[in-house]
């Protein structure tokens, strides 16, 4: 999913309010930074192979689910 750090942060903060998760703002920030650092080499690899399909996290996921069912594995 192609999602900004700001969007991830706001979604995780909302998750904290609606569940028993109790991540504080600093823990969320560190987790997001860790995610981006871990994802960079994987994204770069698939971009070089022209096999990367970015999905905008703000778009309805059902649209992409239906698209992905047609991608050969």
Short mmCIF file of N, CA, C and O in Angstrom, two decimals:
data_model
loop_
_atom_site.label_atom_id
_atom_site.label_comp_id
_atom_site.label_asym_id
_atom_site.label_seq_id
_atom_site.Cartn_x
_atom_site.Cartn_y
_atom_site.Cartn_z
N UNK A 1 0.83 -1.18 0.00
CA UNK A 1 0.00 0.00 0.00
C UNK A 1 0.88 1.24 0.00
O UNK A 1 1.85 1.32 0.75
N UNK A 2 0.52 2.18 -0.82
CA UNK A 2 1.22 3.45 -0.87
C UNK A 2 0.49 4.40 0.08
O UNK A 2 -0.60 4.88 -0.22
N UNK A 3 1.11 4.62 1.22
CA UNK A 3 0.45 5.37 2.28
C UNK A 3 1.46 6.30 2.95
O UNK A 3 2.57 5.88 3.29
N UNK A 4 1.08 7.54 3.15
CA UNK A 4 1.99 8.49 3.77
C UNK A 4 2.13 8.22 5.27
O UNK A 4 1.26 7.60 5.89
N UNK A 5 3.22 8.71 5.82
CA UNK A 5 3.45 8.56 7.26
C UNK A 5 2.34 9.26 8.04
O UNK A 5 1.90 8.76 9.09
N UNK A 6 1.86 10.38 7.53
CA UNK A 6 0.80 11.13 8.22
C UNK A 6 -0.49 10.31 8.27
O UNK A 6 -1.17 10.27 9.30
N UNK A 7 -0.82 9.67 7.15
CA UNK A 7 -2.03 8.84 7.12
C UNK A 7 -1.90 7.66 8.06
O UNK A 7 -2.83 7.33 8.81
N UNK A 8 -0.74 7.00 8.03
CA UNK A 8 -0.51 5.87 8.93
C UNK A 8 -0.64 6.31 10.38
O UNK A 8 -1.29 5.64 11.18
N UNK A 9 -0.03 7.43 10.70
CA UNK A 9 -0.06 7.95 12.06
C UNK A 9 -1.49 8.21 12.51
O UNK A 9 -1.90 7.78 13.60
N UNK A 10 -2.27 8.88 11.69
CA UNK A 10 -3.64 9.20 12.09
C UNK A 10 -4.49 7.94 12.23
O UNK A 10 -5.30 7.84 13.15
N UNK A 11 -4.28 6.94 11.36
CA UNK A 11 -5.04 5.69 11.46
C UNK A 11 -4.67 4.92 12.72
O UNK A 11 -5.54 4.35 13.38
N UNK A 12 -3.38 4.91 13.05
CA UNK A 12 -2.97 4.20 14.26
C UNK A 12 -3.46 4.90 15.52
O UNK A 12 -3.84 4.24 16.49
N UNK A 13 -3.48 6.22 15.50
CA UNK A 13 -4.03 6.95 16.65
C UNK A 13 -5.52 6.68 16.80
O UNK A 13 -6.02 6.52 17.92
N UNK A 14 -6.24 6.59 15.68
CA UNK A 14 -7.67 6.26 15.75
C UNK A 14 -7.86 4.83 16.27
O UNK A 14 -8.78 4.56 17.03
N UNK A 15 -6.97 3.91 15.86
CA UNK A 15 -7.05 2.53 16.34
C UNK A 15 -6.90 2.50 17.85
O UNK A 15 -7.58 1.74 18.54
N UNK A 16 -6.00 3.33 18.38
CA UNK A 16 -5.81 3.39 19.83
C UNK A 16 -7.09 3.78 20.55
O UNK A 16 -7.36 3.28 21.64
N UNK A 17 -7.85 4.67 19.96
CA UNK A 17 -9.08 5.14 20.61
C UNK A 17 -10.18 4.09 20.58
O UNK A 17 -11.02 4.07 21.46
N UNK A 18 -10.16 3.23 19.55
CA UNK A 18 -11.27 2.29 19.39
C UNK A 18 -10.93 0.87 19.82
O UNK A 18 -11.71 -0.04 19.59
N UNK A 19 -9.77 0.66 20.42
CA UNK A 19 -9.41 -0.69 20.83
C UNK A 19 -8.54 -0.63 22.08
O UNK A 19 -8.36 0.41 22.68
N UNK A 20 -7.98 -1.77 22.41
CA UNK A 20 -7.14 -1.84 23.61
C UNK A 20 -5.68 -1.57 23.32
O UNK A 20 -4.84 -1.71 24.19
N UNK A 21 -5.36 -1.19 22.07
CA UNK A 21 -3.98 -0.82 21.76
C UNK A 21 -3.64 0.47 22.49
O UNK A 21 -4.46 1.37 22.59
N UNK A 22 -2.44 0.56 23.00
CA UNK A 22 -2.09 1.75 23.76
C UNK A 22 -0.75 2.33 23.30
O UNK A 22 0.04 2.78 24.11
N UNK A 23 -0.49 2.29 22.00
CA UNK A 23 0.74 2.87 21.48
C UNK A 23 0.71 4.38 21.67
O UNK A 23 -0.29 5.04 21.39
N UNK A 24 1.82 4.92 22.15
CA UNK A 24 1.89 6.37 22.27
C UNK A 24 2.41 6.95 20.96
O UNK A 24 2.83 6.23 20.06
N UNK A 25 2.37 8.25 20.85
CA UNK A 25 2.76 8.94 19.61
C UNK A 25 4.19 8.61 19.22
O UNK A 25 4.47 8.37 18.04
N UNK A 26 5.09 8.56 20.17
CA UNK A 26 6.50 8.27 19.86
C UNK A 26 6.67 6.84 19.37
O UNK A 26 7.42 6.58 18.43
N UNK A 27 5.98 5.89 19.98
CA UNK A 27 6.07 4.49 19.55
C UNK A 27 5.53 4.33 18.13
O UNK A 27 6.10 3.58 17.32
N UNK A 28 4.46 5.03 17.83
CA UNK A 28 3.89 4.98 16.48
C UNK A 28 4.87 5.57 15.48
O UNK A 28 5.11 5.00 14.42
N UNK A 29 5.45 6.70 15.81
CA UNK A 29 6.43 7.35 14.92
C UNK A 29 7.61 6.41 14.64
O UNK A 29 8.03 6.25 13.49
N UNK A 30 8.12 5.76 15.67
CA UNK A 30 9.24 4.83 15.50
C UNK A 30 8.85 3.62 14.65
O UNK A 30 9.62 3.16 13.81
N UNK A 31 7.64 3.12 14.84
CA UNK A 31 7.17 1.97 14.06
C UNK A 31 7.03 2.34 12.58
O UNK A 31 7.40 1.55 11.70
N UNK A 32 6.52 3.52 12.31
CA UNK A 32 6.37 3.97 10.93
C UNK A 32 7.74 4.15 10.27
O UNK A 32 7.95 3.71 9.13
N UNK A 33 8.67 4.76 10.98
CA UNK A 33 10.03 4.92 10.44
C UNK A 33 10.66 3.57 10.17
O UNK A 33 11.30 3.37 9.12
N UNK A 34 10.50 2.62 11.07
CA UNK A 34 11.03 1.28 10.89
C UNK A 34 10.40 0.61 9.67
O UNK A 34 11.10 -0.05 8.89
N UNK A 35 9.11 0.78 9.51
CA UNK A 35 8.41 0.20 8.36
C UNK A 35 8.98 0.74 7.05
O UNK A 35 9.27 -0.02 6.12
N UNK A 36 9.15 2.06 6.97
CA UNK A 36 9.67 2.66 5.73
C UNK A 36 11.10 2.20 5.46
O UNK A 36 11.45 1.90 4.32
N UNK A 37 11.93 2.11 6.49
CA UNK A 37 13.31 1.66 6.30
C UNK A 37 13.35 0.21 5.82
O UNK A 37 14.15 -0.14 4.95
N UNK A 38 12.51 -0.64 6.37
CA UNK A 38 12.48 -2.04 5.98
C UNK A 38 11.89 -2.22 4.59
O UNK A 38 12.27 -3.16 3.87
N UNK A 39 10.97 -1.36 4.21
CA UNK A 39 10.28 -1.49 2.93
C UNK A 39 11.07 -0.94 1.75
O UNK A 39 10.88 -1.41 0.62
N UNK A 40 11.94 0.02 2.00
CA UNK A 40 12.65 0.67 0.89
C UNK A 40 13.37 -0.31 -0.03
O UNK A 40 13.21 -0.23 -1.26
N UNK A 41 14.18 -1.24 0.49
CA UNK A 41 14.89 -2.14 -0.43
C UNK A 41 13.95 -3.07 -1.21
O UNK A 41 14.19 -3.39 -2.37
N UNK A 42 12.86 -3.47 -0.58
CA UNK A 42 11.90 -4.34 -1.25
C UNK A 42 11.20 -3.58 -2.38
O UNK A 42 11.06 -4.09 -3.50
N UNK A 43 10.80 -2.37 -2.09
CA UNK A 43 10.14 -1.54 -3.10
C UNK A 43 11.09 -1.27 -4.25
O UNK A 43 10.72 -1.39 -5.43
N UNK A 44 12.33 -0.91 -3.95
CA UNK A 44 13.32 -0.64 -4.99
C UNK A 44 13.56 -1.86 -5.87
O UNK A 44 13.67 -1.75 -7.10
N UNK A 45 13.62 -3.03 -5.25
CA UNK A 45 13.83 -4.27 -6.00
C UNK A 45 12.72 -4.48 -7.03
O UNK A 45 12.98 -4.74 -8.21
N UNK A 46 11.49 -4.38 -6.59
CA UNK A 46 10.37 -4.62 -7.51
C UNK A 46 10.19 -3.49 -8.51
O UNK A 46 9.70 -3.72 -9.63
N UNK A 47 10.58 -2.27 -8.15
CA UNK A 47 10.55 -1.18 -9.12
C UNK A 47 11.54 -1.46 -10.25
O UNK A 47 11.22 -1.25 -11.42
N UNK A 48 12.75 -1.92 -9.90
CA UNK A 48 13.75 -2.24 -10.93
C UNK A 48 13.26 -3.34 -11.86
O UNK A 48 13.56 -3.34 -13.04
N UNK A 49 12.54 -4.29 -11.33
CA UNK A 49 12.03 -5.40 -12.13
C UNK A 49 10.72 -5.02 -12.83
O UNK A 49 10.14 -5.85 -13.52
N UNK A 50 10.28 -3.80 -12.65
CA UNK A 50 9.00 -3.29 -13.16
C UNK A 50 7.84 -4.20 -12.78
O UNK A 50 6.91 -4.42 -13.55
N UNK A 51 7.88 -4.72 -11.56
CA UNK A 51 6.81 -5.59 -11.06
C UNK A 51 6.12 -4.99 -9.83
O UNK A 51 5.39 -5.69 -9.14
N UNK A 52 6.35 -3.73 -9.58
CA UNK A 52 5.74 -3.09 -8.42
C UNK A 52 4.39 -2.52 -8.80
O UNK A 52 4.26 -1.83 -9.80
N UNK A 53 3.40 -2.83 -8.00
CA UNK A 53 2.07 -2.27 -8.19
C UNK A 53 1.71 -1.51 -6.92
O UNK A 53 1.44 -2.11 -5.89
N UNK A 54 1.75 -0.19 -7.00
CA UNK A 54 1.42 0.62 -5.83
C UNK A 54 -0.09 0.80 -5.76
O UNK A 54 -0.75 1.05 -6.76
N UNK A 55 -0.60 0.63 -4.56
CA UNK A 55 -2.03 0.80 -4.32
C UNK A 55 -2.20 1.96 -3.35
O UNK A 55 -1.69 1.93 -2.24
N UNK A 56 -2.88 2.99 -3.79
CA UNK A 56 -3.12 4.15 -2.96
C UNK A 56 -4.01 3.77 -1.79
O UNK A 56 -5.12 3.27 -1.99
N UNK A 57 -3.54 4.01 -0.59
CA UNK A 57 -4.30 3.60 0.60
C UNK A 57 -5.57 4.40 0.80
O UNK A 57 -6.40 4.02 1.61
N UNK A 58 -5.73 5.47 0.05
CA UNK A 58 -6.94 6.28 0.20
C UNK A 58 -8.04 5.87 -0.76
O UNK A 58 -9.14 6.39 -0.72
N UNK A 59 -7.75 4.89 -1.63
CA UNK A 59 -8.73 4.41 -2.60
C UNK A 59 -9.48 3.22 -2.00
O UNK A 59 -8.95 2.51 -1.16
N UNK A 60 -10.65 2.99 -2.46
CA UNK A 60 -11.42 1.85 -1.97
C UNK A 60 -10.67 0.56 -2.28
O UNK A 60 -10.31 0.28 -3.43
N UNK A 61 -10.42 -0.24 -1.26
CA UNK A 61 -9.63 -1.45 -1.43
C UNK A 61 -10.34 -2.52 -2.25
O UNK A 61 -9.70 -3.34 -2.90
N UNK A 62 -11.65 -2.52 -2.27
CA UNK A 62 -12.36 -3.54 -3.03
C UNK A 62 -12.02 -3.44 -4.50
O UNK A 62 -11.92 -4.44 -5.21
N UNK A 63 -11.79 -2.22 -4.99
CA UNK A 63 -11.41 -2.01 -6.39
C UNK A 63 -10.11 -2.76 -6.68
O UNK A 63 -9.98 -3.45 -7.68
N UNK A 64 -9.13 -2.65 -5.77
CA UNK A 64 -7.85 -3.31 -5.98
C UNK A 64 -7.92 -4.81 -5.71
O UNK A 64 -7.22 -5.58 -6.34
N UNK A 65 -8.74 -5.21 -4.80
CA UNK A 65 -8.91 -6.64 -4.55
C UNK A 65 -9.39 -7.32 -5.82
O UNK A 65 -8.88 -8.36 -6.23
N UNK A 66 -10.37 -6.73 -6.48
CA UNK A 66 -10.89 -7.30 -7.71
C UNK A 66 -9.83 -7.31 -8.80
O UNK A 66 -9.73 -8.26 -9.57
N UNK A 67 -9.01 -6.28 -8.87
CA UNK A 67 -7.93 -6.23 -9.84
C UNK A 67 -6.88 -7.31 -9.56
O UNK A 67 -6.44 -8.00 -10.48
N UNK A 68 -6.53 -7.51 -8.31
CA UNK A 68 -5.49 -8.48 -7.93
C UNK A 68 -5.91 -9.91 -8.19
O UNK A 68 -5.05 -10.78 -8.38
N UNK A 69 -7.18 -10.18 -8.22
CA UNK A 69 -7.61 -11.55 -8.48
C UNK A 69 -7.31 -11.96 -9.91
O UNK A 69 -7.33 -13.15 -10.24
N UNK A 70 -6.99 -10.99 -10.77
CA UNK A 70 -6.68 -11.29 -12.17
C UNK A 70 -5.18 -11.32 -12.45
O UNK A 70 -4.78 -11.57 -13.58
N UNK A 71 -4.36 -11.09 -11.45
CA UNK A 71 -2.90 -11.09 -11.63
C UNK A 71 -2.39 -12.53 -11.49
O UNK A 71 -2.66 -13.18 -10.48
N UNK A 72 -1.64 -13.02 -12.50
CA UNK A 72 -1.12 -14.39 -12.37
C UNK A 72 -0.09 -14.48 -11.26
O UNK A 72 0.67 -13.55 -11.02
N UNK A 73 -0.05 -15.60 -10.58
CA UNK A 73 0.91 -15.78 -9.49
C UNK A 73 2.11 -16.58 -9.95
O UNK A 73 2.11 -17.26 -10.91
#
